[in-house]
Short mmCIF file of C-alpha atoms in Angstrom, two decimals:
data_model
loop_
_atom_site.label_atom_id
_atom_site.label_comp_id
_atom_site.label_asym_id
_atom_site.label_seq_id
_atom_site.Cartn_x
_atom_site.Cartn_y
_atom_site.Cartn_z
CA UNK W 1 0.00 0.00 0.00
CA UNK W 2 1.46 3.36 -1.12
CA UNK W 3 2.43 5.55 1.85
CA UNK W 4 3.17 9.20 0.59
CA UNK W 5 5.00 11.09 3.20
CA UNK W 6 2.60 13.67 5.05
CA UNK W 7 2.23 17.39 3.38
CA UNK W 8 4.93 19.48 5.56
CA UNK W 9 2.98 22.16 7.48
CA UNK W 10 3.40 24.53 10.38
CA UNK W 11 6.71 26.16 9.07
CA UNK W 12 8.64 27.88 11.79
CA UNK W 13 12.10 30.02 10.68
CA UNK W 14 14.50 31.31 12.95
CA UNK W 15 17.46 34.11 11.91
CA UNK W 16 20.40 34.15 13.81
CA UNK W 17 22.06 37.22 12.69
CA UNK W 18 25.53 36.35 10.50
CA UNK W 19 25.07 33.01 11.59
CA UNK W 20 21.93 31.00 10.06
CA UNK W 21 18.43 30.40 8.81
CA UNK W 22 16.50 27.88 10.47
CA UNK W 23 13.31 26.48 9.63
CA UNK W 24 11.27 23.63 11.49
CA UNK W 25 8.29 21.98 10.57
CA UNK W 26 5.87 19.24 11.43
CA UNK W 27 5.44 16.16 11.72
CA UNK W 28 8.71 15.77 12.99
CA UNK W 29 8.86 12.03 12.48
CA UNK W 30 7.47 9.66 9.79
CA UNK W 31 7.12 6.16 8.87
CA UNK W 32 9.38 5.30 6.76
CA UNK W 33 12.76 7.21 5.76
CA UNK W 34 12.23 10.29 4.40
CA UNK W 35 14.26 13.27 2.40
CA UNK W 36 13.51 16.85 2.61
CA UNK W 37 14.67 19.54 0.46
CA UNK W 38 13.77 22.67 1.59
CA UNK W 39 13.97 25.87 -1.20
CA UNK W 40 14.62 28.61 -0.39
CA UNK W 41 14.43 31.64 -2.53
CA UNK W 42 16.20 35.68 -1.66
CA UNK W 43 13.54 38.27 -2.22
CA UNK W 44 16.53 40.40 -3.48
CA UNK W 45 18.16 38.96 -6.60
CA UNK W 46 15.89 35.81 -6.20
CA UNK W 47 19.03 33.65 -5.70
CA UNK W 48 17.88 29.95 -5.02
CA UNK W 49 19.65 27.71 -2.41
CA UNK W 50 18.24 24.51 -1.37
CA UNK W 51 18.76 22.03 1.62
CA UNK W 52 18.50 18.64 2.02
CA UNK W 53 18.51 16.29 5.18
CA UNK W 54 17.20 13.17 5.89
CA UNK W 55 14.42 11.69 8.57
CA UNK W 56 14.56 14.98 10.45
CA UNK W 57 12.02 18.25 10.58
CA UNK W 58 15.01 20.92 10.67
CA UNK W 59 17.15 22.59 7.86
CA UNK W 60 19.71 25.05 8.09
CA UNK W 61 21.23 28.07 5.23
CA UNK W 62 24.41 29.53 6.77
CA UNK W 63 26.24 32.75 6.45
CA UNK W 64 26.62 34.26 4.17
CA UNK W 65 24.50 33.09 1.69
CA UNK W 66 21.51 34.48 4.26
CA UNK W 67 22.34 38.08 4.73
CA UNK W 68 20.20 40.47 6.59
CA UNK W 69 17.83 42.32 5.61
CA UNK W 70 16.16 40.10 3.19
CA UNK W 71 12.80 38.44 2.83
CA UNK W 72 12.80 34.96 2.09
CA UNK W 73 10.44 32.55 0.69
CA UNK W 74 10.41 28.65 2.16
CA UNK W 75 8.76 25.37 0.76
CA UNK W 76 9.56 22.05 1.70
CA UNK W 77 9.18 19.05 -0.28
CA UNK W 78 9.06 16.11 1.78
CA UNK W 79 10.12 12.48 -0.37
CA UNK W 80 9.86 8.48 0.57
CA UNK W 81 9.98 5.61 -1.30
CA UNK W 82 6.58 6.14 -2.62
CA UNK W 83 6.01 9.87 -3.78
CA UNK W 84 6.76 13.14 -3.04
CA UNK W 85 4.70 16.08 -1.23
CA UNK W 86 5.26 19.93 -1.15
CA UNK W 87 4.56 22.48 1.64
CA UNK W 88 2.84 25.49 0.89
CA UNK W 89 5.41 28.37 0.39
CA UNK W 90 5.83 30.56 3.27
CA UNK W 91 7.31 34.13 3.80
CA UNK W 92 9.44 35.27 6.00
CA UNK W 93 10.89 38.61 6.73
CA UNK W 94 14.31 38.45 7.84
CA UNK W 95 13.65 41.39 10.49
CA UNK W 96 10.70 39.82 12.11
CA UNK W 97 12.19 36.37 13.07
CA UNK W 98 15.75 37.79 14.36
CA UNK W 99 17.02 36.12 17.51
CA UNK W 100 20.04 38.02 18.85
CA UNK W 101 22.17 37.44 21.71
CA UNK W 102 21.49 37.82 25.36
CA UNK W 103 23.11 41.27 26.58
CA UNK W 104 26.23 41.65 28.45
CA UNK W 105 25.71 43.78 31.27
CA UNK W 106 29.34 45.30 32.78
CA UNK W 107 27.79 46.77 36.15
CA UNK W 108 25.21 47.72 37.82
CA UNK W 109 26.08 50.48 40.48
CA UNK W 110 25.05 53.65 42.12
CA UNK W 111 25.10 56.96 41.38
CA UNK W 112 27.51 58.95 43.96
CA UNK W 113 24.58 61.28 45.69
CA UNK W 114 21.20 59.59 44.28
CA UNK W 115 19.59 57.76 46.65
CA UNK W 116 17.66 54.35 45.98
CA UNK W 117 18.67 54.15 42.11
CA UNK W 118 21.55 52.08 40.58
CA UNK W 119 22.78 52.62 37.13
CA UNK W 120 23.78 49.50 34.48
CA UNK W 121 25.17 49.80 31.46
CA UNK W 122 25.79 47.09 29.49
CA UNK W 123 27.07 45.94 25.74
CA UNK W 124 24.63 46.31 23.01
CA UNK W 125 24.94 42.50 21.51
CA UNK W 126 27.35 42.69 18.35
CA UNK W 127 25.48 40.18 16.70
CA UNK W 128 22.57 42.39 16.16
CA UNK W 129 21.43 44.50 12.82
CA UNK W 130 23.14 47.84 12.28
CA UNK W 131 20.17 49.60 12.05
CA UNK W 132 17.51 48.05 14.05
CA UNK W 133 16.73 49.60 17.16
CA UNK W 134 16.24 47.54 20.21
CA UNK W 135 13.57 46.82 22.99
CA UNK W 136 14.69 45.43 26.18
CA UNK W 137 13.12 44.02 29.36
CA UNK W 138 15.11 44.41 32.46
CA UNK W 139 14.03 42.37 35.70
CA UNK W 140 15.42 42.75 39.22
CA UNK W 141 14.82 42.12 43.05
CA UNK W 142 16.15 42.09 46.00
CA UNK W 143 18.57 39.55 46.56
CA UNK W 144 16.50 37.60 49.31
CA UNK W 145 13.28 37.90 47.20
CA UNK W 146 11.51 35.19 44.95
CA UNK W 147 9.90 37.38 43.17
CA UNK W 148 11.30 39.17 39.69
CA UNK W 149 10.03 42.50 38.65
CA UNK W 150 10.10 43.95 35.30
CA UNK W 151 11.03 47.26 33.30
CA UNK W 152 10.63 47.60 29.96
CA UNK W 153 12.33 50.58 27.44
CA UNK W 154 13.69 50.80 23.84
CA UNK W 155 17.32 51.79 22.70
CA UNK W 156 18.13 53.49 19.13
CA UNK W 157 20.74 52.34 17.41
CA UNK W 158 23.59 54.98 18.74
CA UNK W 159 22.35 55.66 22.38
CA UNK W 160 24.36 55.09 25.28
CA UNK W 161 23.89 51.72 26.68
CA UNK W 162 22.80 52.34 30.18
CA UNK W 163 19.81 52.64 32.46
CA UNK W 164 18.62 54.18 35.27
CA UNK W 165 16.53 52.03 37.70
CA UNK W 166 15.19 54.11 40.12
CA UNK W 167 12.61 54.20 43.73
CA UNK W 168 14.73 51.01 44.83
CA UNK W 169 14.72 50.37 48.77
CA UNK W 170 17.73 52.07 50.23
CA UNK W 171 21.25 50.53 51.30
CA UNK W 172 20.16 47.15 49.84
CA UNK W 173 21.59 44.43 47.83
CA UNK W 174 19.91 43.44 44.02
CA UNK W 175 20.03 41.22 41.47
CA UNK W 176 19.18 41.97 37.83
CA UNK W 177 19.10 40.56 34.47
CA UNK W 178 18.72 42.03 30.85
CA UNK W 179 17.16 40.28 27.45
CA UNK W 180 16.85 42.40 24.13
CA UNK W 181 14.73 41.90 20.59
CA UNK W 182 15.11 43.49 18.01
CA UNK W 183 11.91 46.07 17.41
CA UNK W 184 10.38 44.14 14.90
CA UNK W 185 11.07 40.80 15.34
CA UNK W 186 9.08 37.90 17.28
CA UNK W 187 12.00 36.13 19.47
CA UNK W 188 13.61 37.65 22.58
CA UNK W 189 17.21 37.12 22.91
CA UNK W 190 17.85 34.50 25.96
CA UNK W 191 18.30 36.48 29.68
CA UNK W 192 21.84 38.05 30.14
CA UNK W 193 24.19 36.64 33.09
CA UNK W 194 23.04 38.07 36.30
CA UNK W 195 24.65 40.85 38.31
CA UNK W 196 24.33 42.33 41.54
CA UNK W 197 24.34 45.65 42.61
CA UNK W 198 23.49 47.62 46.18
CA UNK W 199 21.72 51.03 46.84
CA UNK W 200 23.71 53.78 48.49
CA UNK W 201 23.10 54.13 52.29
CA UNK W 202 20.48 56.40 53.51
CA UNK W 203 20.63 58.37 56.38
CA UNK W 204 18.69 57.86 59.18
CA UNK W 205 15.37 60.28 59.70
CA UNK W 206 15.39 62.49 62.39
CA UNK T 1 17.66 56.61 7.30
CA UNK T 2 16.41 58.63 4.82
CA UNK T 3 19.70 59.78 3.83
CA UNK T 4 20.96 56.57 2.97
CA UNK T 5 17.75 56.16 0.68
CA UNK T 6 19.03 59.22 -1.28
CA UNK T 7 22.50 57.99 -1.47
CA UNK T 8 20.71 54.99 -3.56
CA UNK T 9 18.05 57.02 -5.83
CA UNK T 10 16.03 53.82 -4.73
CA UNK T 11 12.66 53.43 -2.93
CA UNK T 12 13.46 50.51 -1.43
CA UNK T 13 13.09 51.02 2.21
CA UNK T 14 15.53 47.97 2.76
CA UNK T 15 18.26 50.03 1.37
CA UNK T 16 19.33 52.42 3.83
CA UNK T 17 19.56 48.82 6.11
CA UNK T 18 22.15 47.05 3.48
CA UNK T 19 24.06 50.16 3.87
CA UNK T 20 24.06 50.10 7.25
CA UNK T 21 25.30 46.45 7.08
CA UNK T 22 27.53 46.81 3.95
CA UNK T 23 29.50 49.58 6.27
CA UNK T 24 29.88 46.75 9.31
CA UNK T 25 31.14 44.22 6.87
CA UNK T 26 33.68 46.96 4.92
CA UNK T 27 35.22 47.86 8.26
CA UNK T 28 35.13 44.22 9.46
CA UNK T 29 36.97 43.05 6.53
CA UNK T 30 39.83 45.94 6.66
CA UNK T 31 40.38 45.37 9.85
CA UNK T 32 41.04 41.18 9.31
CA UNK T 33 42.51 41.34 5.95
CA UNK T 34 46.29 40.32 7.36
CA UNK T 35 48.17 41.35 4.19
CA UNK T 36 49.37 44.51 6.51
CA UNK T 37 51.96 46.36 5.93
CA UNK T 38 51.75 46.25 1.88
CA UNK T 39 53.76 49.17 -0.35
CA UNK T 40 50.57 51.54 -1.33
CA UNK T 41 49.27 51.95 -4.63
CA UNK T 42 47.98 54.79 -6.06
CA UNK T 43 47.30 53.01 -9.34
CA UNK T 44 44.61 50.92 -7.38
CA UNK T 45 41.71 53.53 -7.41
CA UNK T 46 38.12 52.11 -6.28
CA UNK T 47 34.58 54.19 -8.00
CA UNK T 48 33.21 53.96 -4.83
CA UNK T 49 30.81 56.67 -5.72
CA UNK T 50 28.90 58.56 -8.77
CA UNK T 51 28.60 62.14 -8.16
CA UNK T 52 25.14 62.95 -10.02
CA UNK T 53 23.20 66.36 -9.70
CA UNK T 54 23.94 67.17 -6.47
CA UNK T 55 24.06 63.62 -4.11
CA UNK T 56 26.63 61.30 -4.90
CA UNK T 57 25.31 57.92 -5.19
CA UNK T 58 27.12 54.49 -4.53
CA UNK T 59 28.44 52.85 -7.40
CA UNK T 60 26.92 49.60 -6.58
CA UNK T 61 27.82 47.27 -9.73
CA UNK T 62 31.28 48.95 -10.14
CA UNK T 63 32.10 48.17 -6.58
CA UNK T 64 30.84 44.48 -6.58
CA UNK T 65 32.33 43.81 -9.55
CA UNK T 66 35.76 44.65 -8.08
CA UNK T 67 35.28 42.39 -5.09
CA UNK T 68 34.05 39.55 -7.36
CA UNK T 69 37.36 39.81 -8.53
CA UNK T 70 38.52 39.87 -5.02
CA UNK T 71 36.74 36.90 -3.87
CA UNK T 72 38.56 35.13 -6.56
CA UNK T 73 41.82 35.60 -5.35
CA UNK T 74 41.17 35.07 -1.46
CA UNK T 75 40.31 32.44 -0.16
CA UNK T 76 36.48 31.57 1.50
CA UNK T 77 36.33 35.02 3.23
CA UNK T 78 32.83 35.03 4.41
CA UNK T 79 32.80 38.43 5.08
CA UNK T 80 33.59 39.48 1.70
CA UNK T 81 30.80 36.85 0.44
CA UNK T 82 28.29 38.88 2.56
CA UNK T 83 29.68 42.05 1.05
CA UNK T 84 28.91 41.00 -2.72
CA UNK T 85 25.58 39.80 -1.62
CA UNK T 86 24.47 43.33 -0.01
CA UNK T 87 26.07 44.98 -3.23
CA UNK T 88 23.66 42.69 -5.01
CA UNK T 89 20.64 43.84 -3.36
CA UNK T 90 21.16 47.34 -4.47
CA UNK T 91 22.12 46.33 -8.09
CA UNK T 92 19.68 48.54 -10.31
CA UNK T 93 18.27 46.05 -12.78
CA UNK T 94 19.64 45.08 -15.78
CA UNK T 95 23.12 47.35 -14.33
CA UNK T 96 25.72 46.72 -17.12
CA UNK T 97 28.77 44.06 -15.87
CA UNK T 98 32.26 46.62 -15.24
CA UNK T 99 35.23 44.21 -16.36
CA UNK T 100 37.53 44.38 -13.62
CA UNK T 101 41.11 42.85 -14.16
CA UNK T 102 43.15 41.49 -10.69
CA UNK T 103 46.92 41.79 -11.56
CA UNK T 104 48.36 38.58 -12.16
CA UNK T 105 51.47 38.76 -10.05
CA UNK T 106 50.84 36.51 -6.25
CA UNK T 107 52.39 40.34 -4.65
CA UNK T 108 50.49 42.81 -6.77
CA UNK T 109 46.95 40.70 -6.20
CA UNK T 110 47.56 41.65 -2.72
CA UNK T 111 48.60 45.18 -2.98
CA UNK T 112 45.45 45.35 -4.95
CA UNK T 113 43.21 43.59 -2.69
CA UNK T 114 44.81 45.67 0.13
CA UNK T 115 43.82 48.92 -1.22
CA UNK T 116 40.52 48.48 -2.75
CA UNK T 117 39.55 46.78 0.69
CA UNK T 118 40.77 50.39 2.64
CA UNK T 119 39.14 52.45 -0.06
CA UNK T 120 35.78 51.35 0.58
CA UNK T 121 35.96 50.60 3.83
CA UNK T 122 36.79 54.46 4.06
CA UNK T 123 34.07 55.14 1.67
CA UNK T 124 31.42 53.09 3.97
CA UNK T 125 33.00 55.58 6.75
CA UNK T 126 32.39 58.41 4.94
CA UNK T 127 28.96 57.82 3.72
CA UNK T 128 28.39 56.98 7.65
CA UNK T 129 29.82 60.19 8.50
CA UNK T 130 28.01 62.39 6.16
CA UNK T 131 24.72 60.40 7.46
CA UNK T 132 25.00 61.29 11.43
CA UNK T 133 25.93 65.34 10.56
CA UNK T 134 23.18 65.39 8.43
CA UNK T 135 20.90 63.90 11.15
CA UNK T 136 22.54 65.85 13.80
CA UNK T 137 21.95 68.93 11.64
CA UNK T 138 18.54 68.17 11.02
CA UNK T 139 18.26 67.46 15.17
CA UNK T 140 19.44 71.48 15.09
CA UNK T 141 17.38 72.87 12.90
#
């Protein structure tokens, strides 16, 4: 009994910036060995580059034949013994499905004379577009706390790398942590290494 | 960005980005190309630009056809890979092919490579330059 292999659906792409394209799609196991060749096609000068691999739901184009900014088209053709089976093609915008790398933050630390704030300034990742802005979420609490809290602000492409976290408790100890996307893409970059930093002492009312 | 788009006479919005990048990978490749030290070469001139009516615009198939010739003589340097496929993207259509000839000499291949890799890595600088006074002028105004 003929067994085509199942139609490939829910395509899922992933850009790592000057690293690589990655698409995923389901089901991610069949019956009976089967080859995939997965085409993918530049919007700009609608250069072709396809790749193949074997009994597995992933595929991979490298740097630098994926370049950002582009917008790609994807179809996978799924093959067995018995037949072959295309995907529907799918599009995908380079700057929507960035994933960069986590921050680096170098310290977090007080500002001589500014009571409950600390200041962190960190390394904008350098695998990251030139020219995209970037949100960010920072979260932080106290060091003896369960309980994260969360700010959230946006970075342009040539501000300073720092932040001011402010109405902290005084003369106390805090952890934080810092993840960034780029403004118009779907994936948040993992959460940066943690760092501590304390709150200047307060003097005592009265 | 807009600048950048005027720097391309194009009204693709994805240009002033490829600019952005092309001036990352220019610098990026300068700075790792490890033929150092070379005798300079005046003879070696790059068309980084065309000067028409007033902005000068970059010279997109001259300058890729250059590093095609480039990528021919060094050897699987992705960067300059990623450069000729940014120059592609701003490639007007149906741009006429610039014959570009690589000396033939192992030494003079590398004085050549040197210097056209520094010209428009200076060029990329430049055009980056030009871009953040005229924003900061515009900020003024």
């Amino acid at each position: 009994l003929a067994a085509l292999p199942h139609k490939p659906e829910n395509i899922s792409c992933v850009f790592y910036y000057k690293k690589n394209l990655t698409c995923t799609w389901n089901p991610e196991k069949e019956a009976h060995d089967t080859w995939y060749t997965v085409n993918r096609t530049n919007c700009y000068g609608g250069e072709h580059e396809l790749c193949r691999i074997e009994n597995r739901a992933s595929c991979s184009f490298f740097y630098p034949n994926v370049t950002y900014p582009d917008n790609c088209s994807i179809e996978v053709e799924a093959e067995n013994a018995d037949g072959k089976v295309k995907s529907d093609r799918t599009q995908w915008n380079l700057d929507n499905i960035v994933k960069i790398e986590p921050p680096e933050i170098y310290y977090v630390k007080p500002v001589l004379g500014v009571k409950r704030m600390v200041q962190i300034m960190w390394r904008r990742p350098q695998l990251a577009p030139r020219s995209t802005g970037l949100n960010y979420t920072l979260r932080f609490m106290t060091v003896n706390s369960a309980k994260w809290l969360e700010v959230n602000f946006r970075k342009g492409v040539y501000e300073e790398q720092t932040y001011n976290l402010t109405e902290l408790q005084a003369f106390t100890e805090y952890v934080l942590t810092l993840r960034c996307v780029a403004e118009e893409s779907i994936f948040w970059s993992d959460w940066s290494e943690e760092k501590m930093g304390t709150t200047e002492e307060e003097a005592p009312l009265g | 960005l807009s600048f950048y788009t005027s720097l391309t006479h194009q009204t693709q919005p994805e240009h002033p980005k490829i600019l952005m990048e092309l001036q990352g990978a220019a610098k990026m490749t300068w700075q790792n190309y490890q033929e150092k030290g070379l005798p300079e070469r005046k003879n070696y001139t790059l068309p980084c630009l065309i000067s028409e009516c007033s902005f000068p615009r970059i010279n997109s198939s001259a300058i890729l056809a250059y590093f095609q010739e480039i990528q021919r003589v060094t050897v699987n340097n992705h960067t300059i890979q990623e450069i000729i496929q940014q120059l592609k993207k701003l490639m007007p259509q149906g741009a006429p092919r610039l014959n570009v000839t690589v000396p033939e000499d192992h030494f003079e291949q590398k004085c050549f490579t040197s210097a056209i890799l520094q010209q428009f890595s200076n060029c990329m600088d430049r055009i980056h330059n030009a871009k953040c006074s005229t924003v900061a002028k515009r900020n003024v105004q």
